Amino acid sequence: MLRDEPDQAMGNRTTDFNPDWIGMIMLLISEPVKIAVVQERWRRAIEDVAMDRQTTDVSKQRAGSL
């Protein structure tokens, strides 16, 4: 390719957005967000179970043993 010839890849670009690329970009953005949300929900659920167990353990003790 000669230096003064335009790059064909650049010359063939269109200004229209390709829906396939937009979908792929949205997928790349949304999947990590979904994973982060699920991880946060699991973390909260595990904390809730731990708190419930502590509450249950305390409520099983006799009143005078506290």
PDB file of N, CA and C in Angstrom:
ATOM      1  N   MET A   1       0.836  -1.170   0.000  1.00  0.00           N
ATOM      2  CA  MET A   1       0.000   0.000   0.000  1.00  0.00           C
ATOM      3  C   MET A   1       0.886   1.241   0.000  1.00  0.00           C
ATOM      4  N   LEU A   2       0.585   2.150  -0.840  1.00  0.00           N
ATOM      5  CA  LEU A   2       1.354   3.390  -0.900  1.00  0.00           C
ATOM      6  C   LEU A   2       0.948   4.322   0.239  1.00  0.00           C
ATOM      7  N   ARG A   3       1.865   5.168   0.620  1.00  0.00           N
ATOM      8  CA  ARG A   3       1.620   6.067   1.754  1.00  0.00           C
ATOM      9  C   ARG A   3       0.475   7.050   1.508  1.00  0.00           C
ATOM     10  N   ASP A   4       0.298   7.505   0.290  1.00  0.00           N
ATOM     11  CA  ASP A   4      -0.722   8.517   0.047  1.00  0.00           C
ATOM     12  C   ASP A   4      -2.110   7.927  -0.232  1.00  0.00           C
ATOM     13  N   GLU A   5      -2.242   6.588  -0.246  1.00  0.00           N
ATOM     14  CA  GLU A   5      -3.556   5.970  -0.423  1.00  0.00           C
ATOM     15  C   GLU A   5      -4.273   5.909   0.927  1.00  0.00           C
ATOM     16  N   PRO A   6      -5.560   6.212   0.937  1.00  0.00           N
ATOM     17  CA  PRO A   6      -6.289   6.126   2.215  1.00  0.00           C
ATOM     18  C   PRO A   6      -6.437   4.670   2.651  1.00  0.00           C
ATOM     19  N   ASP A   7      -6.444   4.483   3.911  1.00  0.00           N
ATOM     20  CA  ASP A   7      -6.638   3.147   4.467  1.00  0.00           C
ATOM     21  C   ASP A   7      -8.050   2.676   4.121  1.00  0.00           C
ATOM     22  N   GLN A   8      -8.163   1.511   3.519  1.00  0.00           N
ATOM     23  CA  GLN A   8      -9.473   1.014   3.098  1.00  0.00           C
ATOM     24  C   GLN A   8     -10.401   0.786   4.284  1.00  0.00           C
ATOM     25  N   ALA A   9      -9.856   0.339   5.384  1.00  0.00           N
ATOM     26  CA  ALA A   9     -10.702   0.109   6.558  1.00  0.00           C
ATOM     27  C   ALA A   9     -11.316   1.417   7.037  1.00  0.00           C
ATOM     28  N   MET A  10     -10.556   2.478   6.998  1.00  0.00           N
ATOM     29  CA  MET A  10     -11.069   3.781   7.414  1.00  0.00           C
ATOM     30  C   MET A  10     -12.027   4.339   6.361  1.00  0.00           C
ATOM     31  N   GLY A  11     -11.729   4.112   5.095  1.00  0.00           N
ATOM     32  CA  GLY A  11     -12.552   4.642   4.019  1.00  0.00           C
ATOM     33  C   GLY A  11     -13.905   3.973   3.918  1.00  0.00           C
ATOM     34  N   ASN A  12     -14.017   2.727   4.369  1.00  0.00           N
ATOM     35  CA  ASN A  12     -15.265   1.979   4.261  1.00  0.00           C
ATOM     36  C   ASN A  12     -16.154   2.109   5.494  1.00  0.00           C
ATOM     37  N   ARG A  13     -15.743   2.891   6.453  1.00  0.00           N
ATOM     38  CA  ARG A  13     -16.560   3.051   7.659  1.00  0.00           C
ATOM     39  C   ARG A  13     -17.857   3.777   7.327  1.00  0.00           C
ATOM     40  N   THR A  14     -18.900   3.389   8.046  1.00  0.00           N
ATOM     41  CA  THR A  14     -20.165   4.108   7.934  1.00  0.00           C
ATOM     42  C   THR A  14     -20.461   4.746   9.281  1.00  0.00           C
ATOM     43  N   THR A  15     -21.332   5.720   9.269  1.00  0.00           N
ATOM     44  CA  THR A  15     -21.690   6.385  10.520  1.00  0.00           C
ATOM     45  C   THR A  15     -22.846   5.695  11.217  1.00  0.00           C
ATOM     46  N   ASP A  16     -23.434   4.691  10.576  1.00  0.00           N
ATOM     47  CA  ASP A  16     -24.543   3.967  11.195  1.00  0.00           C
ATOM     48  C   ASP A  16     -24.014   3.044  12.286  1.00  0.00           C
ATOM     49  N   PHE A  17     -24.786   2.938  13.350  1.00  0.00           N
ATOM     50  CA  PHE A  17     -24.420   2.015  14.414  1.00  0.00           C
ATOM     51  C   PHE A  17     -24.896   0.624  14.051  1.00  0.00           C
ATOM     52  N   ASN A  18     -24.058  -0.338  14.286  1.00  0.00           N
ATOM     53  CA  ASN A  18     -24.408  -1.724  14.037  1.00  0.00           C
ATOM     54  C   ASN A  18     -25.087  -2.266  15.295  1.00  0.00           C
ATOM     55  N   PRO A  19     -26.348  -2.697  15.199  1.00  0.00           N
ATOM     56  CA  PRO A  19     -27.052  -3.189  16.387  1.00  0.00           C
ATOM     57  C   PRO A  19     -26.358  -4.385  17.036  1.00  0.00           C
ATOM     58  N   ASP A  20     -25.683  -5.193  16.244  1.00  0.00           N
ATOM     59  CA  ASP A  20     -24.974  -6.340  16.819  1.00  0.00           C
ATOM     60  C   ASP A  20     -23.870  -5.872  17.756  1.00  0.00           C
ATOM     61  N   TRP A  21     -23.147  -4.841  17.349  1.00  0.00           N
ATOM     62  CA  TRP A  21     -22.072  -4.316  18.199  1.00  0.00           C
ATOM     63  C   TRP A  21     -22.634  -3.660  19.448  1.00  0.00           C
ATOM     64  N   ILE A  22     -23.737  -2.950  19.286  1.00  0.00           N
ATOM     65  CA  ILE A  22     -24.363  -2.317  20.447  1.00  0.00           C
ATOM     66  C   ILE A  22     -24.810  -3.387  21.436  1.00  0.00           C
ATOM     67  N   GLY A  23     -25.407  -4.453  20.927  1.00  0.00           N
ATOM     68  CA  GLY A  23     -25.833  -5.553  21.796  1.00  0.00           C
ATOM     69  C   GLY A  23     -24.661  -6.194  22.513  1.00  0.00           C
ATOM     70  N   MET A  24     -23.566  -6.374  21.805  1.00  0.00           N
ATOM     71  CA  MET A  24     -22.385  -6.985  22.422  1.00  0.00           C
ATOM     72  C   MET A  24     -21.802  -6.072  23.498  1.00  0.00           C
ATOM     73  N   ILE A  25     -21.779  -4.776  23.222  1.00  0.00           N
ATOM     74  CA  ILE A  25     -21.269  -3.826  24.212  1.00  0.00           C
ATOM     75  C   ILE A  25     -22.170  -3.818  25.446  1.00  0.00           C
ATOM     76  N   MET A  26     -23.472  -3.813  25.232  1.00  0.00           N
ATOM     77  CA  MET A  26     -24.402  -3.838  26.365  1.00  0.00           C
ATOM     78  C   MET A  26     -24.236  -5.115  27.181  1.00  0.00           C
ATOM     79  N   LEU A  27     -24.010  -6.221  26.495  1.00  0.00           N
ATOM     80  CA  LEU A  27     -23.790  -7.486  27.194  1.00  0.00           C
ATOM     81  C   LEU A  27     -22.522  -7.421  28.034  1.00  0.00           C
ATOM     82  N   LEU A  28     -21.467  -6.864  27.466  1.00  0.00           N
ATOM     83  CA  LEU A  28     -20.208  -6.747  28.204  1.00  0.00           C
ATOM     84  C   LEU A  28     -20.350  -5.851  29.430  1.00  0.00           C
ATOM     85  N   ILE A  29     -21.212  -4.860  29.344  1.00  0.00           N
ATOM     86  CA  ILE A  29     -21.430  -3.963  30.478  1.00  0.00           C
ATOM     87  C   ILE A  29     -22.387  -4.588  31.489  1.00  0.00           C
ATOM     88  N   SER A  30     -23.467  -5.178  31.011  1.00  0.00           N
ATOM     89  CA  SER A  30     -24.516  -5.641  31.915  1.00  0.00           C
ATOM     90  C   SER A  30     -24.145  -6.903  32.677  1.00  0.00           C
ATOM     91  N   GLU A  31     -23.389  -7.800  32.081  1.00  0.00           N
ATOM     92  CA  GLU A  31     -23.064  -9.049  32.773  1.00  0.00           C
ATOM     93  C   GLU A  31     -22.256  -8.826  34.050  1.00  0.00           C
ATOM     94  N   PRO A  32     -21.183  -8.023  34.031  1.00  0.00           N
ATOM     95  CA  PRO A  32     -20.475  -7.776  35.298  1.00  0.00           C
ATOM     96  C   PRO A  32     -21.355  -7.083  36.334  1.00  0.00           C
ATOM     97  N   VAL A  33     -22.265  -6.229  35.884  1.00  0.00           N
ATOM     98  CA  VAL A  33     -23.177  -5.564  36.818  1.00  0.00           C
ATOM     99  C   VAL A  33     -24.101  -6.593  37.447  1.00  0.00           C
ATOM    100  N   LYS A  34     -24.635  -7.503  36.641  1.00  0.00           N
ATOM    101  CA  LYS A  34     -25.497  -8.561  37.171  1.00  0.00           C
ATOM    102  C   LYS A  34     -24.737  -9.413  38.179  1.00  0.00           C
ATOM    103  N   ILE A  35     -23.507  -9.761  37.853  1.00  0.00           N
ATOM    104  CA  ILE A  35     -22.690 -10.577  38.754  1.00  0.00           C
ATOM    105  C   ILE A  35     -22.468  -9.843  40.072  1.00  0.00           C
ATOM    106  N   ALA A  36     -22.181  -8.560  40.009  1.00  0.00           N
ATOM    107  CA  ALA A  36     -21.957  -7.774  41.228  1.00  0.00           C
ATOM    108  C   ALA A  36     -23.220  -7.717  42.079  1.00  0.00           C
ATOM    109  N   VAL A  37     -24.373  -7.573  41.443  1.00  0.00           N
ATOM    110  CA  VAL A  37     -25.638  -7.522  42.182  1.00  0.00           C
ATOM    111  C   VAL A  37     -25.905  -8.859  42.850  1.00  0.00           C
ATOM    112  N   VAL A  38     -25.690  -9.944  42.146  1.00  0.00           N
ATOM    113  CA  VAL A  38     -25.912 -11.273  42.717  1.00  0.00           C
ATOM    114  C   VAL A  38     -24.959 -11.515  43.883  1.00  0.00           C
ATOM    115  N   GLN A  39     -23.696 -11.128  43.736  1.00  0.00           N
ATOM    116  CA  GLN A  39     -22.732 -11.293  44.822  1.00  0.00           C
ATOM    117  C   GLN A  39     -23.159 -10.509  46.052  1.00  0.00           C
ATOM    118  N   GLU A  40     -23.635  -9.300  45.857  1.00  0.00           N
ATOM    119  CA  GLU A  40     -24.081  -8.473  46.987  1.00  0.00           C
ATOM    120  C   GLU A  40     -25.292  -9.100  47.669  1.00  0.00           C
ATOM    121  N   ARG A  41     -26.212  -9.628  46.878  1.00  0.00           N
ATOM    122  CA  ARG A  41     -27.391 -10.286  47.463  1.00  0.00           C
ATOM    123  C   ARG A  41     -26.990 -11.515  48.261  1.00  0.00           C
ATOM    124  N   TRP A  42     -26.062 -12.310  47.750  1.00  0.00           N
ATOM    125  CA  TRP A  42     -25.581 -13.486  48.480  1.00  0.00           C
ATOM    126  C   TRP A  42     -24.897 -13.071  49.771  1.00  0.00           C
ATOM    127  N   ARG A  43     -24.086 -12.005  49.708  1.00  0.00           N
ATOM    128  CA  ARG A  43     -23.389 -11.542  50.906  1.00  0.00           C
ATOM    129  C   ARG A  43     -24.395 -11.122  51.972  1.00  0.00           C
ATOM    130  N   ARG A  44     -25.424 -10.395  51.573  1.00  0.00           N
ATOM    131  CA  ARG A  44     -26.455  -9.964  52.521  1.00  0.00           C
ATOM    132  C   ARG A  44     -27.231 -11.151  53.070  1.00  0.00           C
ATOM    133  N   ALA A  45     -27.535 -12.116  52.210  1.00  0.00           N
ATOM    134  CA  ALA A  45     -28.267 -13.300  52.664  1.00  0.00           C
ATOM    135  C   ALA A  45     -27.447 -14.077  53.688  1.00  0.00           C
ATOM    136  N   ILE A  46     -26.158 -14.210  53.443  1.00  0.00           N
ATOM    137  CA  ILE A  46     -25.286 -14.925  54.379  1.00  0.00           C
ATOM    138  C   ILE A  46     -25.214 -14.173  55.703  1.00  0.00           C
ATOM    139  N   GLU A  47     -25.111 -12.850  55.643  1.00  0.00           N
ATOM    140  CA  GLU A  47     -25.100 -12.047  56.872  1.00  0.00           C
ATOM    141  C   GLU A  47     -26.417 -12.195  57.625  1.00  0.00           C
ATOM    142  N   ASP A  48     -27.540 -12.210  56.903  1.00  0.00           N
ATOM    143  CA  ASP A  48     -28.843 -12.370  57.548  1.00  0.00           C
ATOM    144  C   ASP A  48     -28.948 -13.714  58.251  1.00  0.00           C
ATOM    145  N   VAL A  49     -28.475 -14.762  57.609  1.00  0.00           N
ATOM    146  CA  VAL A  49     -28.507 -16.092  58.222  1.00  0.00           C
ATOM    147  C   VAL A  49     -27.640 -16.111  59.472  1.00  0.00           C
ATOM    148  N   ALA A  50     -26.467 -15.502  59.403  1.00  0.00           N
ATOM    149  CA  ALA A  50     -25.579 -15.454  60.565  1.00  0.00           C
ATOM    150  C   ALA A  50     -26.237 -14.688  61.711  1.00  0.00           C
ATOM    151  N   MET A  51     -26.885 -13.570  61.397  1.00  0.00           N
ATOM    152  CA  MET A  51     -27.575 -12.795  62.438  1.00  0.00           C
ATOM    153  C   MET A  51     -28.740 -13.583  63.027  1.00  0.00           C
ATOM    154  N   ASP A  52     -29.484 -14.293  62.177  1.00  0.00           N
ATOM    155  CA  ASP A  52     -30.595 -15.116  62.665  1.00  0.00           C
ATOM    156  C   ASP A  52     -30.088 -16.202  63.600  1.00  0.00           C
ATOM    157  N   ARG A  53     -28.975 -16.804  63.264  1.00  0.00           N
ATOM    158  CA  ARG A  53     -28.409 -17.853  64.124  1.00  0.00           C
ATOM    159  C   ARG A  53     -27.981 -17.278  65.464  1.00  0.00           C
ATOM    160  N   GLN A  54     -27.370 -16.101  65.451  1.00  0.00           N
ATOM    161  CA  GLN A  54     -26.964 -15.475  66.711  1.00  0.00           C
ATOM    162  C   GLN A  54     -28.185 -15.149  67.558  1.00  0.00           C
ATOM    163  N   THR A  55     -29.222 -14.621  66.936  1.00  0.00           N
ATOM    164  CA  THR A  55     -30.451 -14.288  67.658  1.00  0.00           C
ATOM    165  C   THR A  55     -31.088 -15.544  68.221  1.00  0.00           C
ATOM    166  N   THR A  56     -31.124 -16.601  67.431  1.00  0.00           N
ATOM    167  CA  THR A  56     -31.703 -17.862  67.875  1.00  0.00           C
ATOM    168  C   THR A  56     -30.888 -18.441  69.019  1.00  0.00           C
ATOM    169  N   ASP A  57     -29.573 -18.389  68.924  1.00  0.00           N
ATOM    170  CA  ASP A  57     -28.716 -18.918  69.982  1.00  0.00           C
ATOM    171  C   ASP A  57     -28.935 -18.166  71.285  1.00  0.00           C
ATOM    172  N   VAL A  58     -29.071 -16.858  71.218  1.00  0.00           N
ATOM    173  CA  VAL A  58     -29.291 -16.053  72.424  1.00  0.00           C
ATOM    174  C   VAL A  58     -30.667 -16.336  72.999  1.00  0.00           C
ATOM    175  N   SER A  59     -31.676 -16.482  72.159  1.00  0.00           N
ATOM    176  CA  SER A  59     -33.036 -16.708  72.650  1.00  0.00           C
ATOM    177  C   SER A  59     -33.194 -18.093  73.265  1.00  0.00           C
ATOM    178  N   LYS A  60     -32.338 -19.039  72.932  1.00  0.00           N
ATOM    179  CA  LYS A  60     -32.404 -20.386  73.504  1.00  0.00           C
ATOM    180  C   LYS A  60     -31.816 -20.432  74.910  1.00  0.00           C
ATOM    181  N   GLN A  61     -30.996 -19.447  75.259  1.00  0.00           N
ATOM    182  CA  GLN A  61     -30.383 -19.434  76.578  1.00  0.00           C
ATOM    183  C   GLN A  61     -31.423 -19.037  77.621  1.00  0.00           C
ATOM    184  N   ARG A  62     -31.203 -19.517  78.831  1.00  0.00           N
ATOM    185  CA  ARG A  62     -32.113 -19.152  79.914  1.00  0.00           C
ATOM    186  C   ARG A  62     -31.924 -17.683  80.267  1.00  0.00           C
ATOM    187  N   ALA A  63     -32.951 -17.075  80.759  1.00  0.00           N
ATOM    188  CA  ALA A  63     -32.924 -15.645  81.058  1.00  0.00           C
ATOM    189  C   ALA A  63     -31.835 -15.307  82.066  1.00  0.00           C
ATOM    190  N   GLY A  64     -31.584 -16.142  83.037  1.00  0.00           N
ATOM    191  CA  GLY A  64     -30.583 -15.858  84.057  1.00  0.00           C
ATOM    192  C   GLY A  64     -29.162 -16.050  83.584  1.00  0.00           C
ATOM    193  N   SER A  65     -28.953 -16.691  82.439  1.00  0.00           N
ATOM    194  CA  SER A  65     -27.593 -16.986  81.983  1.00  0.00           C
ATOM    195  C   SER A  65     -26.979 -15.844  81.190  1.00  0.00           C
ATOM    196  N   LEU A  66     -27.743 -14.802  80.906  1.00  0.00           N
ATOM    197  CA  LEU A  66     -27.199 -13.673  80.141  1.00  0.00           C
ATOM    198  C   LEU A  66     -26.399 -12.815  80.995  1.00  0.00           C
TER     199      LEU A  66
END
